[in-house]
Amino acid sequence: MKPTISSSRGIIKWGVGLTIIGLAALAVIYVLALAYTPFEVRQGAAQKIFYVHVPAAWSAMMAFSLVGLVSILYLWLRDERLDAFAAASAEVGLVFSVIMLTTGPIWGKPIWGTWWTWDARLTLTLILFLLFLGYMTLRSAIHDPAERARFSAVVGIMGMVLVPFIHVSVYLFRTLHPKPIVLKASAPSLPPEMLRTLLLGFLAASVLYLGFVVLRYGLARHAMAELDEEN
Amino acid sequence: MNSWLRVAAAVAGKDIVIEVRTKTAILSAVVFAALVLIIFNFARDASLVSTSVLAPSVLWITFAFAGMITLNRGFNLEKENAALEGLLLAPVPRSAIYVGKLISNLAFVGMVEAVALPLFVLFFNVPVWSILPGLLGLIVLATIGFVAVGTVFSAMTVRTRFSELMLPMLLLPFMVPPLIGAVQTTTRLFAGRPLSEMIGWLRIIALYDVVFITLCVLIFPAVVDE
């Protein structure tokens, strides 16, 4: 389907709206984290970063997984909208990765006593971040849109297959990261205030992800529509 | 099936003949590998770190970098005079072209490794005779995986700007699992540990090879399809 300027403007408006809601929810998380949630006994104030760090990690992983899935769909259906979505999702995933990879060390320094450690999760997310930096660099180095879409879809799919291998091999090295406390077999082991704030954090990060992606997607469609009109 | 194999063999054969006649890529990759080994020797405090501690990582980093340089060359050959377009016009399966390219790349990387390994033994003074069959098997196993991925990526990066930089950027993350496994296994081999301590890593590397060769054969047509 060919993009038109008016339809892409509509998408951009949706993106802006969702982003504003997401940012407002993020502000609420800040307030809740500071005023509502109790202090963790051993970690103290440093633990508060958890309400931003974990949701950001969630959005980043969701973003990268969607790139992989949409890449498969692209090679199958060859719809340029799927490629535009994959590009938007990869870019937004990088933004959330930066949040995750900066808030993590800020917490790690007082709690672990080190900014960085070669723990399994840290290594995996860092490699994923670099992989998707490569993905975006590859995109920027190809001029032809169809070729760019095919090549980046190939990297997206291969990247998705790579993740379990990296996970297993870095896990066998050793791991230090706190274990999952919400998505695990038994009930979540968090006080209700902390759990509610964290869940709201997931929601805020997801809405923010959606807002950014829709906005980025709309802008890409707009640029395409403008190109079409010139030709 | 028979003709499919013939196509793969023809593509690989043509690349090997070109390389044997020009010798540029192999020769420069071998010199590069030797230089990396020499630099590694000086990139340590000789009184604090013995060569045997560093040896497994030195071996695999040398192989990884030399392999990357060799892979860069793979599809560069096809770029001149639009040779790839000619190859694609031939009514042959794309997967056979991929497998042919994979075989020739494996031959080149294997040749570089075959020269780098004796140099490594010489420079780093590691006793390899007793573990040679195991070490060679490991080298073959780990090399197949990253060359399979690198062959697909080099077919793409050759058509981008600054392709020499793009290939390492895309390929290095994919080298992480085989490289970790290879270094861990090599360390245990040098220490004379039993096979039971290595089998876990070997399984991961073997699984990586099977999964990625299958995926690459399936996905390669999407790379070259116009």
XYZ file of C-alpha atoms in Angstrom:
457
model
C 0.000 0.000 0.000
C 1.389 3.396 -0.997
C 1.702 5.869 1.855
C 0.006 9.257 1.571
C 0.970 12.451 3.389
C -2.423 12.707 5.087
C -2.465 9.087 6.303
C 1.063 9.365 7.660
C 0.100 12.600 9.469
C -2.652 10.635 11.198
C -0.129 7.979 12.324
C 2.227 10.660 13.614
C -0.616 12.206 15.660
C -1.311 8.811 17.234
C 2.389 8.429 17.984
C 2.583 11.828 19.667
C -0.531 11.074 21.721
C 0.758 7.697 22.913
C 4.172 9.156 23.690
C 2.595 11.880 25.844
C 0.571 9.257 27.760
C 3.712 7.140 28.185
C 5.761 10.085 29.450
C 2.992 11.042 31.891
C 2.908 7.447 33.185
C 6.690 7.557 33.556
C 6.364 10.727 35.667
C 3.817 8.893 37.851
C 6.340 6.036 38.257
C 8.954 8.486 39.503
C 6.556 9.882 42.080
C 5.383 6.421 43.169
C 8.928 5.082 43.388
C 9.994 7.989 45.622
C 6.885 8.492 47.760
C 4.788 5.322 47.708
C 7.105 2.299 47.671
C 8.914 1.247 50.882
C 12.695 1.268 51.214
C 14.275 -2.105 50.561
C 15.986 -3.291 53.765
C 19.447 -4.055 52.441
C 19.705 -1.951 49.274
C 18.072 1.270 50.498
C 17.461 4.058 48.009
C 19.528 2.405 45.262
C 16.784 -0.165 44.766
C 14.399 2.553 43.476
C 16.132 2.484 40.102
C 14.567 -0.963 39.666
C 11.232 0.663 38.682
C 12.870 2.225 35.625
C 15.568 -0.337 34.871
C 13.405 -3.457 34.677
C 10.604 -1.912 32.551
C 13.218 -0.412 30.199
C 14.828 -3.845 29.838
C 11.387 -5.311 29.157
C 10.681 -2.797 26.384
C 14.119 -3.273 24.845
C 13.719 -7.052 24.712
C 10.176 -6.724 23.356
C 11.445 -4.318 20.685
C 14.224 -6.654 19.552
C 11.973 -9.733 19.578
C 9.445 -7.905 17.409
C 12.206 -6.985 14.939
C 12.984 -10.691 14.566
C 9.345 -11.748 14.157
C 8.480 -8.938 11.760
C 11.625 -9.735 9.733
C 10.292 -13.257 9.108
C 6.964 -11.775 8.010
C 8.783 -9.343 5.736
C 10.720 -12.032 3.868
C 7.430 -13.876 3.436
C 5.057 -11.036 2.479
C 7.557 -8.414 1.190
C 5.396 -5.567 2.486
C 7.397 -2.360 2.935
C 5.282 -1.405 5.953
C 6.722 -4.391 7.836
C 10.219 -3.150 7.082
C 9.339 0.358 8.276
C 7.998 -1.153 11.496
C 11.127 -3.304 12.027
C 13.350 -0.258 11.555
C 11.264 1.780 14.014
C 11.254 -1.030 16.572
C 15.022 -1.557 16.317
C 15.677 2.135 16.826
C 13.348 2.387 19.832
C 14.843 -0.837 21.223
C 18.254 0.841 21.131
C 16.869 3.798 23.111
C 15.486 1.501 25.820
C 18.740 -0.491 25.801
C 20.672 2.685 26.528
C 18.353 3.360 29.487
C 18.812 -0.213 30.697
C 22.590 -0.190 30.221
C 23.011 3.151 32.035
C 20.618 2.601 34.954
C 22.093 -0.881 35.552
C 25.649 0.243 36.384
C 24.314 3.157 38.498
C 22.648 0.504 40.668
C 25.504 -1.964 40.346
C 28.164 0.369 41.737
C 26.699 0.691 45.288
C 25.182 -2.818 45.429
C 27.730 -5.019 43.647
C 30.646 -2.649 44.209
C 31.373 -2.499 40.497
C 29.956 -0.651 37.484
C 30.203 -3.625 35.233
C 30.606 -7.361 35.567
C 30.618 -10.117 32.960
C 27.435 -11.614 34.247
C 25.287 -13.602 31.809
C 22.407 -11.126 31.531
C 24.670 -8.108 31.277
C 26.752 -9.715 28.563
C 23.707 -10.864 26.608
C 22.039 -7.452 26.639
C 25.271 -5.682 25.744
C 25.849 -7.993 22.773
C 22.225 -7.543 21.673
C 22.668 -3.775 21.896
C 25.786 -3.964 19.722
C 24.058 -6.340 17.308
C 21.233 -3.888 16.758
C 23.684 -0.998 16.448
C 25.140 -3.071 13.613
C 21.615 -3.573 12.248
C 21.005 0.190 12.158
C 24.448 0.851 10.663
C 23.762 -1.688 7.932
C 20.462 0.046 7.185
C 22.176 3.390 6.851
C 24.808 1.960 4.492
C 22.371 0.691 1.833
C 20.678 3.032 -0.568
C 18.164 0.819 -2.374
C 15.032 0.446 -0.143
C 14.163 -3.116 -1.238
C 17.735 -4.320 -0.742
C 17.935 -2.548 2.622
C 14.715 -4.255 3.722
C 15.877 -7.724 2.650
C 19.348 -7.429 4.185
C 18.105 -6.051 7.474
C 15.411 -8.738 7.666
C 18.144 -11.374 7.257
C 20.151 -9.834 10.107
C 16.994 -9.549 12.242
C 16.150 -13.230 11.821
C 19.722 -14.437 12.330
C 19.939 -12.239 15.433
C 16.823 -13.813 16.895
C 18.301 -17.296 16.388
C 21.589 -16.133 17.922
C 20.070 -15.020 21.247
C 19.576 -18.486 22.818
C 23.134 -19.477 21.854
C 24.641 -16.404 23.466
C 22.395 -16.913 26.463
C 23.537 -20.489 27.031
C 27.221 -19.838 26.412
C 27.483 -16.744 28.626
C 25.332 -18.408 31.289
C 27.789 -21.294 31.511
C 30.433 -18.689 32.277
C 28.684 -17.600 35.505
C 25.864 -15.371 36.618
C 25.440 -12.739 39.342
C 22.326 -10.871 38.256
C 19.284 -10.946 40.586
C 16.903 -13.716 39.552
C 13.454 -12.910 38.127
C 11.021 -12.063 40.898
C 7.783 -11.501 38.979
C 7.757 -13.872 36.017
C 8.686 -17.082 37.788
C 7.021 -20.329 38.736
C 5.951 -19.349 42.267
C 4.062 -16.171 43.284
C 5.917 -12.830 42.962
C 8.048 -12.226 46.068
C 7.575 -8.469 46.301
C 5.590 -6.309 48.763
C 2.343 -5.165 47.078
C 3.441 -1.484 46.833
C 6.601 -2.463 45.016
C 4.787 -4.913 42.768
C 2.087 -2.394 41.791
C 4.690 0.257 40.992
C 6.724 -2.198 38.962
C 3.708 -3.413 37.012
C 2.728 0.182 36.290
C 6.339 0.671 35.207
C 5.961 -2.171 32.698
C 2.792 -0.546 31.409
C 4.446 2.882 31.127
C 7.454 1.467 29.301
C 5.189 -0.492 26.937
C 3.043 2.542 26.121
C 6.182 4.608 25.653
C 7.576 1.919 23.349
C 4.360 1.929 21.353
C 4.300 5.731 21.181
C 7.892 5.969 19.982
C 7.461 3.196 17.425
C 4.209 4.601 16.013
C 5.788 8.050 15.831
C 8.932 6.743 14.152
C 6.877 4.598 11.796
C 4.643 7.555 10.889
C 7.687 9.708 10.168
C 9.131 7.001 7.902
C 5.821 6.713 6.028
C 5.699 10.497 5.739
C 9.182 10.603 4.239
C 8.186 7.859 1.777
C 5.007 9.719 0.796
C 6.977 12.909 0.200
C 9.439 11.018 -1.984
C 6.546 9.561 -3.980
C 5.037 12.979 -4.550
C 8.322 14.379 -5.809
C 8.653 11.601 -8.369
C 20.599 -33.640 -5.918
C 23.526 -34.703 -8.045
C 23.421 -31.565 -10.184
C 22.968 -29.463 -7.041
C 26.243 -30.830 -5.699
C 27.910 -30.229 -9.052
C 26.899 -26.556 -8.953
C 28.230 -26.174 -5.413
C 31.487 -27.871 -6.396
C 31.797 -25.694 -9.527
C 31.330 -22.456 -7.548
C 33.834 -23.571 -4.906
C 36.277 -24.813 -7.561
C 36.209 -21.556 -9.481
C 36.946 -19.536 -6.302
C 39.781 -21.823 -5.321
C 41.342 -21.657 -8.802
C 41.187 -17.839 -8.751
C 42.791 -17.774 -5.319
C 45.489 -20.280 -6.181
C 46.406 -18.177 -9.226
C 46.399 -14.775 -7.508
C 47.309 -15.794 -3.932
C 46.561 -12.267 -2.683
C 43.917 -12.932 -0.025
C 45.486 -16.014 1.538
C 48.938 -14.496 1.608
C 47.839 -11.266 3.248
C 45.653 -13.123 5.751
C 48.573 -15.389 6.688
C 50.886 -12.410 7.189
C 48.150 -10.729 9.219
C 47.775 -13.810 11.435
C 51.532 -13.942 12.018
C 51.553 -10.266 12.981
C 48.659 -10.727 15.417
C 50.547 -13.585 17.084
C 53.701 -11.469 17.377
C 51.806 -8.512 18.811
C 50.104 -10.767 21.358
C 53.459 -11.895 22.635
C 54.318 -8.307 23.538
C 50.831 -7.410 24.762
C 51.536 -8.970 28.151
C 53.939 -8.586 31.034
C 56.281 -11.524 30.388
C 57.248 -11.771 34.069
C 53.626 -11.927 35.273
C 51.618 -13.766 32.619
C 53.003 -16.942 31.148
C 52.269 -17.757 27.526
C 50.357 -20.912 28.471
C 47.731 -18.900 30.382
C 47.132 -16.670 27.389
C 47.562 -19.292 24.675
C 43.925 -20.403 24.133
C 42.607 -16.850 23.765
C 45.518 -15.853 21.538
C 44.852 -18.793 19.253
C 41.155 -18.048 18.855
C 41.404 -14.295 18.545
C 43.994 -14.789 15.820
C 41.704 -17.252 14.031
C 38.689 -14.961 14.400
C 40.435 -11.880 13.006
C 42.246 -13.714 10.233
C 38.999 -15.470 9.348
C 37.197 -12.151 9.122
C 39.809 -10.731 6.746
C 39.536 -13.809 4.570
C 35.722 -13.677 4.535
C 35.774 -10.048 3.420
C 37.349 -11.282 0.239
C 34.739 -13.976 -0.531
C 32.173 -11.899 -2.362
C 34.525 -9.079 -3.323
C 35.588 -11.357 -6.155
C 32.014 -11.369 -7.462
C 31.693 -7.593 -7.313
C 34.163 -6.888 -10.091
C 32.580 -6.931 -13.549
C 29.198 -7.700 -11.919
C 30.230 -11.373 -11.732
C 27.565 -12.059 -9.115
C 24.798 -10.999 -11.512
C 26.233 -13.447 -14.031
C 26.271 -16.181 -11.436
C 22.666 -15.448 -10.478
C 21.515 -15.501 -14.104
C 22.566 -19.135 -14.312
C 19.555 -21.432 -13.862
C 20.905 -23.062 -10.703
C 19.560 -23.181 -7.157
C 20.687 -20.272 -4.985
C 21.324 -22.632 -2.096
C 23.923 -24.480 -4.192
C 25.700 -21.168 -4.839
C 25.720 -20.535 -1.096
C 27.135 -23.965 -0.286
C 29.811 -23.525 -2.970
C 30.784 -20.182 -1.460
C 30.777 -21.748 1.994
C 33.126 -24.504 0.840
C 35.578 -22.098 -0.770
C 35.493 -19.797 2.274
C 36.108 -22.786 4.542
C 39.031 -23.795 2.353
C 40.558 -20.289 2.582
C 40.020 -19.856 6.313
C 41.272 -23.419 6.813
C 44.445 -22.649 4.857
C 45.096 -19.547 6.955
C 44.525 -21.549 10.134
C 46.792 -24.309 8.853
C 49.637 -21.796 8.645
C 48.742 -19.899 11.813
C 48.567 -23.008 14.019
C 52.224 -24.080 13.567
C 53.301 -20.460 14.037
C 51.264 -20.339 17.245
C 52.885 -23.569 18.498
C 56.304 -22.179 17.629
C 55.841 -18.718 19.178
C 53.913 -19.770 22.266
C 55.745 -22.990 22.920
C 52.641 -25.057 23.674
C 52.934 -28.843 23.501
C 50.220 -29.869 21.035
C 51.349 -33.255 19.749
C 49.426 -35.296 22.285
C 46.206 -33.320 21.814
C 46.522 -32.617 18.084
C 43.553 -34.754 16.882
C 41.252 -33.165 19.456
C 42.486 -29.656 18.723
C 42.095 -30.089 14.964
C 38.588 -31.453 15.450
C 37.681 -28.481 17.609
C 39.124 -26.022 15.085
C 37.064 -27.571 12.292
C 33.913 -27.591 14.423
C 34.193 -23.968 15.576
C 35.335 -22.617 12.192
C 32.417 -24.108 10.239
C 29.873 -22.192 12.323
C 31.240 -18.699 12.013
C 32.250 -19.127 8.371
C 28.673 -20.236 7.566
C 27.269 -17.020 9.072
C 30.116 -14.931 7.671
C 29.462 -16.179 4.135
C 25.878 -14.864 4.214
C 26.922 -11.580 5.806
C 29.786 -10.976 3.390
C 27.348 -11.430 0.476
C 25.387 -8.502 1.951
C 28.153 -6.240 3.228
C 30.033 -6.334 -0.064
C 27.161 -4.329 -1.529
C 27.249 -1.647 1.173
C 29.428 1.342 1.761
C 32.505 0.728 3.987
C 31.997 -3.020 3.667
C 35.338 -3.912 5.308
C 34.045 -2.373 8.540
C 30.474 -3.589 8.192
C 31.324 -7.298 8.144
C 33.136 -7.380 11.516
C 30.412 -5.239 13.061
C 27.715 -7.721 12.052
C 29.728 -10.916 12.396
C 31.517 -10.447 15.733
C 28.343 -10.837 17.841
C 27.722 -14.099 15.988
C 31.246 -15.278 16.777
C 30.630 -15.012 20.524
C 29.116 -18.473 21.167
C 31.593 -20.544 19.082
C 34.497 -18.453 20.361
C 33.588 -18.859 24.044
C 33.120 -22.578 23.518
C 36.365 -22.940 21.567
C 38.450 -21.037 24.128
C 36.947 -23.015 27.019
C 37.558 -26.323 25.261
C 41.096 -25.373 24.215
C 41.957 -24.418 27.802
C 40.764 -27.832 28.994
C 42.622 -29.600 26.172
C 45.901 -27.883 27.098
C 45.329 -28.755 30.752
C 44.795 -32.406 29.842
C 41.256 -32.552 31.235
C 38.967 -35.484 30.337
C 36.474 -35.292 27.470
C 33.542 -35.234 29.893
C 34.540 -31.681 30.895
C 34.416 -30.471 27.294
C 31.465 -32.328 25.865
C 28.958 -29.670 26.971
C 30.770 -26.938 25.058
C 31.323 -29.188 22.058
C 27.590 -29.885 21.924
C 26.799 -26.161 21.940
C 29.255 -25.521 19.096
C 27.939 -28.482 17.089
C 24.343 -27.346 17.583
C 25.343 -23.824 16.525
C 26.847 -25.265 13.313
C 23.761 -27.311 12.462
C 21.281 -24.517 13.234
C 23.136 -21.770 11.408
C 24.095 -23.781 8.326
C 20.430 -24.776 7.938
C 19.243 -21.211 8.485
C 21.851 -19.786 6.102
C 20.937 -22.240 3.325
C 17.288 -21.255 3.726
C 17.884 -17.510 3.981
C 20.618 -17.025 1.373
C 18.154 -16.828 -1.577
C 16.602 -13.764 0.115
C 20.027 -12.087 0.135
C 20.727 -12.450 -3.576
C 17.148 -12.247 -4.881
C 16.593 -9.099 -6.869
